[in-house]
Coordinates of C-alpha atoms in Angstrom, one line a residue:
Chain D
M1 CA 129.6 75.8 34.1
K2 CA 129.2 77.9 37.3
I3 CA 129.6 81.7 37.2
A4 CA 129.5 83.5 40.5
V5 CA 128.7 87.3 40.7
A6 CA 130.4 88.9 43.7
G7 CA 132.0 92.2 44.5
G8 CA 132.9 92.9 48.1
K9 CA 131.1 96.2 48.7
G10 CA 127.3 96.0 49.1
G11 CA 125.0 97.7 46.6
T12 CA 127.4 97.7 43.6
G13 CA 125.0 95.9 41.3
K14 CA 125.6 92.2 41.9
T15 CA 122.0 91.4 41.7
L16 CA 121.5 93.6 38.7
V17 CA 124.2 91.7 36.8
A18 CA 123.2 88.2 38.0
T19 CA 119.5 88.7 37.1
N20 CA 120.2 90.2 33.7
I21 CA 122.7 87.6 32.7
F22 CA 120.3 84.9 33.8
Y23 CA 117.6 86.6 31.7
V24 CA 119.7 86.7 28.5
L25 CA 120.7 83.0 28.9
M26 CA 117.1 82.0 29.5
E27 CA 116.1 84.0 26.4
E28 CA 118.6 82.0 24.4
G29 CA 116.9 78.8 25.6
Q30 CA 119.9 77.5 27.6
Q31 CA 119.4 75.3 30.6
V32 CA 120.2 77.7 33.3
E33 CA 119.8 78.1 37.1
L34 CA 120.1 81.3 39.0
I35 CA 121.0 80.7 42.6
D36 CA 120.5 83.6 45.1
C37 CA 123.1 83.0 47.7
D38 CA 122.6 86.3 49.5
A39 CA 120.7 84.3 52.1
E40 CA 120.6 87.2 54.6
E41 CA 118.9 89.5 52.2
P42 CA 117.8 87.5 49.1
N43 CA 116.2 89.7 46.3
D44 CA 116.4 87.7 43.1
T45 CA 112.8 86.5 43.4
L46 CA 111.6 90.1 43.1
F47 CA 112.6 90.1 39.4
F48 CA 111.0 86.8 38.2
K49 CA 107.7 85.0 38.5
G50 CA 107.5 81.2 38.5
E51 CA 105.8 78.2 39.9
I52 CA 107.4 76.8 43.0
M53 CA 109.0 73.4 42.4
H54 CA 110.7 72.7 45.8
H55 CA 110.6 74.0 49.3
N56 CA 113.1 72.6 51.7
D57 CA 113.7 73.5 55.3
V58 CA 117.3 73.9 56.3
L59 CA 117.9 72.3 59.6
L60 CA 120.8 72.3 62.0
K61 CA 121.4 69.5 64.5
V62 CA 121.7 71.1 67.9
P63 CA 122.1 69.3 71.3
E64 CA 119.4 68.7 73.9
I65 CA 120.6 67.8 77.3
D66 CA 118.7 65.3 79.4
T67 CA 119.4 66.6 82.9
S68 CA 118.2 63.3 84.5
L69 CA 121.2 61.6 82.9
C70 CA 123.7 64.4 83.0
V71 CA 126.3 64.2 85.7
F72 CA 127.5 67.8 85.2
C73 CA 131.1 66.6 84.4
G74 CA 131.6 69.6 82.1
K75 CA 133.2 67.6 79.3
C76 CA 130.6 68.8 76.7
K77 CA 131.3 72.4 77.7
E78 CA 135.0 71.8 77.4
Y79 CA 134.6 70.3 73.9
C80 CA 132.4 73.1 72.6
N81 CA 134.5 75.7 70.9
Y82 CA 131.7 78.2 70.4
N83 CA 130.7 78.8 74.0
A84 CA 127.3 77.4 73.3
I85 CA 127.0 75.4 76.5
L86 CA 126.5 77.2 79.7
M87 CA 127.1 75.2 82.9
I88 CA 127.1 76.1 86.6
G89 CA 128.4 72.9 88.1
F90 CA 127.7 73.5 91.8
S91 CA 124.1 74.2 91.2
N92 CA 123.6 71.5 88.6
Y93 CA 122.6 74.0 86.0
I94 CA 123.3 73.3 82.3
K95 CA 121.9 75.0 79.2
V96 CA 122.5 75.0 75.4
I97 CA 122.5 78.5 73.8
E98 CA 121.1 77.4 70.4
E99 CA 122.0 80.7 68.7
L100 CA 125.7 80.1 69.2
C101 CA 125.7 76.4 68.3
H102 CA 127.4 75.5 64.9
G103 CA 126.0 71.9 65.0
C104 CA 129.5 70.4 65.0
G105 CA 128.6 67.4 67.2
A106 CA 131.6 67.8 69.5
C107 CA 129.4 67.8 72.7
T108 CA 127.6 64.6 71.5
A109 CA 131.0 62.9 71.0
A110 CA 132.1 64.2 74.4
C111 CA 129.2 62.9 76.5
S112 CA 129.8 59.4 78.0
Y113 CA 126.5 59.3 79.8
G114 CA 124.1 59.3 76.9
A115 CA 122.7 62.6 78.2
I116 CA 122.8 64.4 74.8
R117 CA 120.5 63.8 71.9
E118 CA 120.3 66.0 68.9
I119 CA 117.2 67.9 67.7
D120 CA 116.6 69.8 64.5
R121 CA 116.7 73.6 64.6
L122 CA 115.1 75.5 61.6
I123 CA 117.7 77.9 60.4
G124 CA 116.6 78.7 56.8
E125 CA 114.8 77.6 53.7
V126 CA 115.6 76.9 50.1
N127 CA 112.9 77.6 47.5
Q128 CA 113.2 76.6 43.9
Y129 CA 111.0 78.1 41.1
R130 CA 110.6 77.2 37.5
I131 CA 110.8 80.5 35.5
S132 CA 110.6 79.0 32.0
Q133 CA 110.9 75.5 30.4
H134 CA 114.7 75.4 30.9
A135 CA 115.3 78.0 33.6
L136 CA 115.2 77.6 37.4
L137 CA 115.6 80.1 40.2
T138 CA 116.8 78.8 43.5
E139 CA 116.7 81.0 46.6
A140 CA 118.6 80.6 49.9
R141 CA 116.7 82.4 52.6
M142 CA 118.2 82.4 56.1
R143 CA 115.7 82.6 58.9
V144 CA 115.6 86.1 60.6
G145 CA 117.5 85.9 63.9
V146 CA 119.9 83.2 62.8
Y147 CA 123.6 84.1 63.0
S148 CA 125.1 82.3 60.0
P149 CA 123.7 81.9 56.5
V150 CA 126.4 79.4 55.5
N151 CA 124.3 76.2 55.8
T152 CA 121.4 77.7 53.9
V153 CA 123.8 78.7 51.1
K154 CA 125.3 75.2 51.0
A155 CA 121.8 73.7 50.8
A156 CA 120.8 76.0 47.9
L157 CA 123.9 75.2 45.9
K158 CA 123.4 71.5 46.0
L159 CA 119.7 71.4 45.4
N160 CA 119.7 70.8 41.6
P161 CA 121.7 67.8 40.5
E162 CA 121.1 68.4 36.8
P163 CA 124.0 69.8 34.8
Y164 CA 122.5 73.2 34.4
M165 CA 124.6 76.3 33.8
Q166 CA 124.6 78.1 37.2
I167 CA 124.6 81.8 37.9
I168 CA 125.4 82.4 41.5
D169 CA 124.4 85.7 43.1
A170 CA 126.9 86.0 46.0
P171 CA 126.5 88.0 49.2
P172 CA 128.6 91.1 49.9
G173 CA 131.8 90.9 52.0
T174 CA 134.7 88.5 51.8
S175 CA 134.0 86.3 54.8
C176 CA 132.5 82.8 55.1
P177 CA 129.1 83.4 53.3
F178 CA 131.0 84.8 50.3
I179 CA 133.6 82.0 50.3
H180 CA 131.0 79.2 50.4
S181 CA 129.1 80.9 47.5
V182 CA 132.1 81.1 45.2
V183 CA 134.1 78.1 46.2
H184 CA 132.8 75.8 43.3
A185 CA 132.6 78.6 40.7
D186 CA 134.5 78.2 37.4
Y187 CA 134.5 82.0 37.0
V188 CA 133.8 84.9 39.3
I189 CA 132.4 88.2 38.0
L190 CA 133.3 91.0 40.3
V191 CA 130.9 94.0 40.2
T192 CA 132.3 97.2 41.5
E193 CA 131.7 100.9 41.3
P194 CA 134.2 103.7 40.4
T195 CA 134.5 105.1 43.9
P196 CA 137.3 104.8 46.5
F197 CA 135.0 102.5 48.6
G198 CA 134.3 100.3 45.6
L199 CA 138.1 100.0 44.8
S200 CA 139.1 99.3 48.4
D201 CA 136.5 96.4 48.7
L202 CA 137.4 95.1 45.2
K203 CA 141.1 94.8 46.2
Q204 CA 140.1 92.9 49.4
T205 CA 137.9 90.5 47.3
V206 CA 140.7 90.0 44.7
E207 CA 143.2 89.1 47.4
T208 CA 140.7 86.5 48.8
L209 CA 140.1 85.0 45.3
K210 CA 143.9 84.7 44.7
G211 CA 144.1 82.5 47.7
M212 CA 141.4 80.3 46.2
N213 CA 142.9 80.0 42.7
K214 CA 139.9 81.4 40.9
R215 CA 139.5 83.1 37.5
Y216 CA 137.8 86.4 37.6
G217 CA 137.0 89.6 35.7
V218 CA 135.5 92.9 36.7
I219 CA 132.4 94.9 35.7
I220 CA 132.5 98.5 36.6
N221 CA 128.9 99.7 37.3
R222 CA 127.6 103.3 37.3
V223 CA 130.4 104.8 35.2
D224 CA 130.0 108.5 34.4
V225 CA 133.5 109.8 34.1
P226 CA 136.6 107.6 33.5
N227 CA 138.2 106.5 36.8
N228 CA 141.9 106.0 36.2
E229 CA 142.7 104.6 39.6
M230 CA 140.3 101.7 39.0
T231 CA 141.5 101.0 35.5
D232 CA 145.2 101.3 36.5
Y233 CA 144.6 98.8 39.3
L234 CA 143.0 96.3 36.8
K235 CA 145.9 96.8 34.4
K236 CA 148.5 96.3 37.1
E237 CA 146.8 93.1 38.4
N238 CA 146.1 91.9 34.8
I239 CA 142.4 91.5 35.6
P240 CA 140.1 91.6 32.5
L241 CA 137.6 94.4 32.4
L242 CA 134.4 92.6 31.2
A243 CA 132.2 95.6 30.8
E244 CA 131.5 99.1 32.0
I245 CA 127.8 99.8 32.7
P246 CA 127.1 103.5 32.3
F247 CA 125.5 105.6 35.0
D248 CA 122.0 105.7 33.6
R249 CA 119.0 106.7 35.6
R250 CA 116.8 104.4 33.5
I251 CA 118.7 101.4 34.9
A252 CA 118.0 102.5 38.4
E253 CA 114.3 103.1 37.7
V254 CA 113.8 99.7 36.0
Y255 CA 115.7 97.9 38.8
A256 CA 113.8 99.7 41.6
K257 CA 110.5 98.3 40.4
G258 CA 111.8 94.8 40.0
G259 CA 112.3 95.0 36.2
L260 CA 115.2 93.8 34.0
C261 CA 117.0 96.3 31.9
A262 CA 118.1 93.6 29.4
Q263 CA 114.4 93.1 28.8
Q264 CA 113.3 96.7 28.7
I265 CA 116.3 98.6 27.2
P266 CA 117.6 96.9 24.0
A267 CA 121.2 98.4 24.4
Y268 CA 121.7 96.5 27.7
K269 CA 120.4 93.2 26.2
H270 CA 123.4 93.4 23.8
Q271 CA 125.8 94.4 26.6
F272 CA 124.8 91.5 28.8
K273 CA 125.0 89.1 25.9
N274 CA 128.5 90.4 25.2
I275 CA 129.5 89.8 28.8
V276 CA 128.4 86.2 28.7
H277 CA 130.2 85.7 25.3
F278 CA 133.4 87.2 26.7
I279 CA 133.3 84.9 29.8
N280 CA 132.7 81.9 27.6
Q281 CA 135.9 82.8 25.7
E282 CA 137.8 83.4 28.9
I283 CA 136.9 80.0 30.3
C284 CA 137.8 78.2 27.1
K285 CA 141.2 79.8 27.0
Chain C
M1 CA 125.2 106.6 74.1
Q2 CA 125.8 104.1 71.3
I3 CA 124.1 104.5 67.9
A4 CA 124.4 102.0 65.1
V5 CA 123.8 102.8 61.4
I6 CA 122.5 99.7 59.5
S7 CA 120.6 99.0 56.4
G8 CA 120.0 95.4 55.4
K9 CA 120.7 96.1 51.8
G10 CA 124.2 97.1 50.9
G11 CA 125.1 100.4 49.2
T12 CA 122.3 102.5 50.5
G13 CA 124.7 105.1 51.9
K14 CA 125.4 103.9 55.5
S15 CA 129.0 105.0 55.5
S16 CA 128.4 108.3 53.8
I17 CA 125.8 109.1 56.4
S18 CA 127.9 107.9 59.3
A19 CA 130.7 110.1 58.0
A20 CA 128.5 113.1 57.8
L21 CA 127.2 112.6 61.4
A22 CA 130.7 112.1 62.7
S23 CA 131.8 115.4 61.0
L24 CA 129.1 117.3 62.8
S25 CA 130.3 116.2 66.1
K26 CA 133.1 117.9 68.0
S27 CA 134.1 114.8 69.8
I28 CA 132.9 111.3 68.9
V29 CA 134.1 107.7 68.8
L30 CA 133.5 106.5 65.3
V31 CA 133.6 102.7 64.8
D32 CA 133.7 100.9 61.4
C33 CA 131.9 97.6 62.1
D34 CA 132.0 96.5 58.5
V35 CA 135.2 94.5 59.1
D36 CA 135.3 92.7 55.8
A37 CA 134.7 95.8 53.7
S38 CA 135.8 98.7 56.0
N39 CA 135.8 102.0 54.2
L40 CA 135.5 104.9 56.7
Y41 CA 139.3 105.0 57.2
L42 CA 139.6 106.1 53.6
L43 CA 137.7 109.3 54.3
F44 CA 139.2 110.2 57.7
N45 CA 142.7 108.8 57.4
P46 CA 143.0 108.1 61.1
T47 CA 146.3 107.7 63.0
H48 CA 147.2 104.2 64.0
E49 CA 148.0 104.8 67.7
E50 CA 147.2 101.2 68.6
E51 CA 147.2 98.0 66.5
Y52 CA 146.0 94.6 67.6
S53 CA 146.1 91.2 66.1
F54 CA 142.9 89.2 66.0
V55 CA 142.6 85.5 66.2
G56 CA 139.5 84.8 64.1
G57 CA 139.5 81.1 64.4
E58 CA 141.5 78.0 64.0
K59 CA 142.0 75.5 61.2
A60 CA 142.8 71.8 61.5
V61 CA 146.2 70.7 60.2
I62 CA 147.2 67.0 59.8
D63 CA 150.7 65.8 60.8
Y64 CA 151.3 63.2 58.1
S65 CA 154.2 61.6 60.0
L66 CA 151.5 60.4 62.5
C67 CA 148.3 60.0 60.4
T68 CA 147.4 56.4 59.5
H69 CA 144.6 57.6 57.2
C70 CA 142.0 55.6 59.2
G71 CA 139.3 58.2 58.2
L72 CA 137.8 58.5 61.7
C73 CA 138.1 62.3 61.6
M74 CA 136.2 62.3 58.2
E75 CA 133.3 60.4 59.8
Y76 CA 133.0 62.9 62.6
C77 CA 133.4 66.1 60.6
R78 CA 130.1 67.8 59.9
F79 CA 131.4 70.5 57.7
D80 CA 132.5 68.3 54.8
A81 CA 136.0 69.7 55.5
I82 CA 137.8 66.3 55.5
V83 CA 138.1 64.3 52.3
N84 CA 139.6 61.0 51.2
E85 CA 141.6 61.6 48.1
Q86 CA 142.7 58.1 46.8
G87 CA 143.4 56.9 50.3
K88 CA 144.9 60.1 51.6
I89 CA 143.0 62.0 54.2
K90 CA 143.0 65.7 53.5
I91 CA 141.6 68.9 55.1
E92 CA 139.8 71.2 52.8
E93 CA 140.8 74.4 54.6
V94 CA 138.0 76.7 53.3
F95 CA 135.4 74.4 54.8
C96 CA 137.0 73.9 58.2
D97 CA 134.9 75.6 60.9
G98 CA 137.6 75.2 63.6
C99 CA 135.4 73.1 65.9
Y100 CA 138.3 71.1 67.2
L101 CA 136.4 67.8 67.1
C102 CA 138.8 66.0 64.6
S103 CA 141.7 67.0 66.7
R104 CA 140.1 65.6 69.9
I105 CA 139.0 62.3 68.5
C106 CA 142.1 61.4 66.4
P107 CA 143.5 58.2 68.0
E108 CA 147.0 59.0 66.7
R109 CA 146.8 62.7 67.9
A110 CA 147.8 63.6 64.4
I111 CA 145.6 66.7 64.0
A112 CA 146.6 70.0 65.5
M113 CA 144.7 73.3 65.3
C114 CA 146.5 76.3 63.8
E115 CA 145.5 79.8 64.6
E116 CA 144.5 82.3 61.9
N117 CA 145.9 85.6 63.1
E118 CA 146.4 87.8 60.1
S119 CA 143.3 90.0 60.9
R120 CA 144.0 93.4 62.6
Y121 CA 142.1 96.1 64.3
Y122 CA 143.3 99.7 64.9
A123 CA 142.5 102.5 67.2
G124 CA 143.6 106.1 66.7
S125 CA 142.5 109.7 66.2
F126 CA 140.8 111.5 63.4
R127 CA 139.7 115.1 62.9
N128 CA 136.5 114.8 64.9
G129 CA 137.6 112.4 67.7
K130 CA 138.7 108.8 68.0
M131 CA 138.2 106.0 65.5
V132 CA 138.3 102.2 65.8
Y133 CA 138.2 99.9 62.8
G134 CA 138.8 96.3 62.0
R135 CA 140.2 94.7 58.9
L136 CA 139.5 91.0 58.4
A137 CA 142.4 89.3 56.5
P138 CA 141.3 87.7 53.2
G139 CA 139.6 84.4 53.8
E140 CA 139.6 84.6 57.6
E141 CA 136.5 84.2 59.6
N142 CA 134.5 85.1 62.6
T143 CA 133.5 88.6 61.7
G144 CA 131.1 88.8 64.6
L145 CA 133.9 88.2 67.1
L146 CA 136.0 90.9 65.5
V147 CA 133.1 93.3 65.7
N148 CA 132.9 92.6 69.4
K149 CA 136.6 93.3 69.8
V150 CA 136.3 96.6 67.9
R151 CA 133.4 97.6 70.0
E152 CA 135.1 96.8 73.3
K153 CA 138.0 98.9 72.3
A154 CA 135.7 101.8 71.3
K155 CA 134.0 101.6 74.7
A156 CA 137.3 101.7 76.5
M157 CA 138.4 104.8 74.4
A158 CA 135.1 106.6 75.1
K159 CA 135.6 106.1 78.8
H160 CA 139.2 107.1 78.8
Y161 CA 138.7 110.2 76.8
H162 CA 135.4 111.1 78.3
I163 CA 133.5 111.0 75.0
A164 CA 129.8 110.6 75.4
T165 CA 128.8 109.2 71.9
I166 CA 129.9 106.1 70.0
L167 CA 128.7 105.9 66.4
L168 CA 128.9 102.5 64.8
D169 CA 128.8 102.1 61.0
G170 CA 127.4 98.6 60.5
P171 CA 127.8 96.0 57.7
P172 CA 125.1 95.0 55.2
G173 CA 122.9 91.9 55.8
I174 CA 121.2 90.7 59.0
G175 CA 123.6 87.9 60.1
C176 CA 126.3 87.5 62.7
P177 CA 128.4 90.7 62.2
V178 CA 125.2 92.8 62.1
M179 CA 123.9 91.3 65.4
S180 CA 127.3 91.9 67.0
T181 CA 127.0 95.5 65.9
I182 CA 123.6 96.2 67.3
T183 CA 123.7 94.2 70.6
G184 CA 123.3 96.6 73.4
V185 CA 123.2 99.8 71.4
D186 CA 120.7 102.6 72.4
K187 CA 119.4 103.5 69.0
L188 CA 119.4 102.2 65.4
L189 CA 119.5 104.4 62.4
L190 CA 118.4 102.4 59.3
V191 CA 119.4 103.8 55.9
T192 CA 117.3 102.5 53.0
E193 CA 116.5 103.4 49.4
P194 CA 113.3 103.3 47.4
S195 CA 113.6 100.1 45.5
L196 CA 111.8 96.8 46.0
S197 CA 115.1 95.3 47.2
G198 CA 115.5 98.2 49.6
I199 CA 112.0 97.7 51.1
H200 CA 112.4 93.9 51.4
D201 CA 115.8 94.2 53.1
M202 CA 114.6 96.9 55.4
E203 CA 111.7 94.8 56.6
R204 CA 114.0 91.9 57.5
M205 CA 116.3 94.2 59.3
L206 CA 113.4 95.7 61.2
E207 CA 112.4 92.2 62.3
V208 CA 115.8 91.7 63.7
A209 CA 115.6 95.1 65.5
K210 CA 112.3 94.0 67.0
H211 CA 114.0 90.8 68.4
F212 CA 116.5 93.0 70.1
N213 CA 113.9 95.6 71.1
I214 CA 115.9 98.6 70.0
E215 CA 114.4 102.0 69.1
T216 CA 114.8 102.4 65.3
Q217 CA 114.7 105.5 63.1
V218 CA 114.7 105.3 59.3
I219 CA 116.4 107.5 56.7
I220 CA 115.3 107.1 53.1
N221 CA 118.3 108.0 50.9
K222 CA 117.7 109.0 47.2
Y223 CA 114.0 109.2 48.1
D224 CA 113.2 111.2 45.0
L225 CA 114.3 108.4 42.6
H226 CA 110.9 106.8 43.4
P227 CA 108.6 108.9 45.5
E228 CA 105.8 106.2 45.5
L229 CA 108.2 103.5 46.8
S230 CA 109.4 106.0 49.4
E231 CA 105.8 106.4 50.5
Q232 CA 105.5 102.6 50.8
I233 CA 108.7 102.5 52.9
A234 CA 107.3 105.0 55.4
Q235 CA 104.1 102.9 55.8
K236 CA 106.0 99.6 56.2
A237 CA 108.4 101.2 58.7
N238 CA 105.5 102.5 60.7
A239 CA 104.0 99.1 60.9
W240 CA 107.2 97.9 62.5
N241 CA 107.1 100.8 65.0
A242 CA 110.0 102.6 63.3
T243 CA 109.8 106.3 62.2
V244 CA 111.1 107.8 59.0
I245 CA 112.9 110.9 60.3
A246 CA 114.6 112.1 57.1
L247 CA 114.3 112.0 53.3
I248 CA 117.6 112.7 51.5
P249 CA 117.4 113.5 47.8
Y250 CA 119.6 111.8 45.2
E251 CA 122.9 113.8 45.5
P252 CA 125.9 113.1 43.2
L253 CA 128.1 115.2 45.4
F254 CA 128.3 112.4 48.0
I255 CA 130.6 110.5 45.6
K256 CA 132.5 113.7 44.7
A257 CA 133.1 114.2 48.5
M258 CA 134.2 110.6 48.9
I259 CA 136.8 111.1 46.1
Q260 CA 138.1 114.2 47.9
Q261 CA 138.3 112.1 51.1
Q262 CA 135.7 114.2 52.8
S263 CA 132.3 113.8 54.3
I264 CA 129.4 115.6 52.6
I265 CA 129.4 118.1 55.6
E266 CA 133.0 119.0 54.9
Y267 CA 132.7 119.0 51.1
A268 CA 129.4 120.8 50.6
P269 CA 128.1 122.2 53.9
D270 CA 125.4 124.3 52.4
I271 CA 123.5 121.8 50.2
A272 CA 120.1 120.5 51.2
S273 CA 121.3 117.1 52.1
A274 CA 123.8 118.6 54.5
H275 CA 121.1 120.6 56.3
I276 CA 118.9 117.5 56.5
L277 CA 121.7 115.5 58.1
K278 CA 122.4 118.3 60.5
Q279 CA 118.7 118.0 61.7
V280 CA 119.2 114.2 62.0
Y281 CA 122.3 114.8 64.1
D282 CA 120.5 117.3 66.4
R283 CA 117.6 114.9 66.9
L284 CA 119.5 111.7 67.4
L285 CA 122.9 112.6 68.8
L286 CA 122.5 115.8 70.7
K287 CA 120.0 114.4 73.2

């Protein structure tokens, strides 16, 4: 089973939920893998210590043009849909802008003169740690300066072939990095906060998930007073409310120092266990 | 002058701080660059004087009256977006990157590219000037390109209305939409918070800022939640040649202001945080 934790808006508590659910499952002795798919800003390794099991470089095939074979016909530039090939024909100048290249291979297919060969560009890394006998933490970490985390996310998601239960910590937003993180999930937990910003981004995420035929439920984090607008929306859309995590300064303090509230505050251990239990029931429905 | 507000980590208070700075100005172009989770329009309720459609990308579509299911496109596709389902070639739309290669190499010319054009961007007025913001349609792509469009529009408006300052509220992360937000700006304002995640994410963002060689100032929001970690942030920022210019205490009124569709300056102009932000405004935007 794969459970993704997402939410649209940044900083609503995705990592808080993902790390604590992972912790309670690990405590129960389940075979479980936490995958940090926020490759731009991965944080899950701040919360767990473990021995490194795998370190894989994530590489992208980008073109290298041999100007002694190139006839400057411009076909590769025409085939490239990402403006990653710069050519000034009359002065026999051609250059690949690696940062813009998506590694699609169109230029290679276009060239009839054998002037293009492909070289590996390092765009990220995937590290896997053993946290306990049955628990793994896999981290997608995009290299700083790279445009897209998508390939690094995909590499992290397919590292472990074993049938572990997976908890996927998804990145904020609703665009490609988010979509690739949740696409194989059986269930998506949406973590939001009871503010107008939280609600607006939640709606956008729900609309995206509807198009993907996903099952999902919502956790409202940092609840201090009841927020009718949020609960009315959930009722109207028939979205299950998985839990409300209260506004509690202790949670923020434990989290800030890289701790787990399910480990340090007993009440939250029960709450996270209940969330997992609830999702299990939802999925079996 | 163009100033971008960024953070690395999400939820540190970028939009609330951008809104406060915008409220302090008499005339500003405010730009929401967080196009897949735009929020500033909720506070300022701008007019929609202009609306534009944005073509974020294209997706491959197979014409089955021509397809012979030879599978050549599947061999060429590097995004695992074409699959063979019991002899039938199919496009997995979510994975299609819109590179066009399948359409070009298909011997039967059976694959066409179809535009995704549901995303929009808007330009209009709000109470402190002009505002531009984008809204990426669910599931659509190319956030970086939409940020570029939004910024072009903002520049044109600044020129047309003789407005000197463009304030860009950026997305979280350090990837493509962030880079599109900070390319060519004069200053960066990085909003962080005292947690290990906040520090880690700030450092990655500062590394990006260094690549771009942009002067960066740091605000530590909610600094009093962990004064020791705030101290660490100041040291790390210094090591990257960035200066901490303001410490904002934890302030529940920011959320109350948001619910009232106001910035903190409009909602509670006399509290400490409002005064601190006024100083930030004088230091960064008045010059």
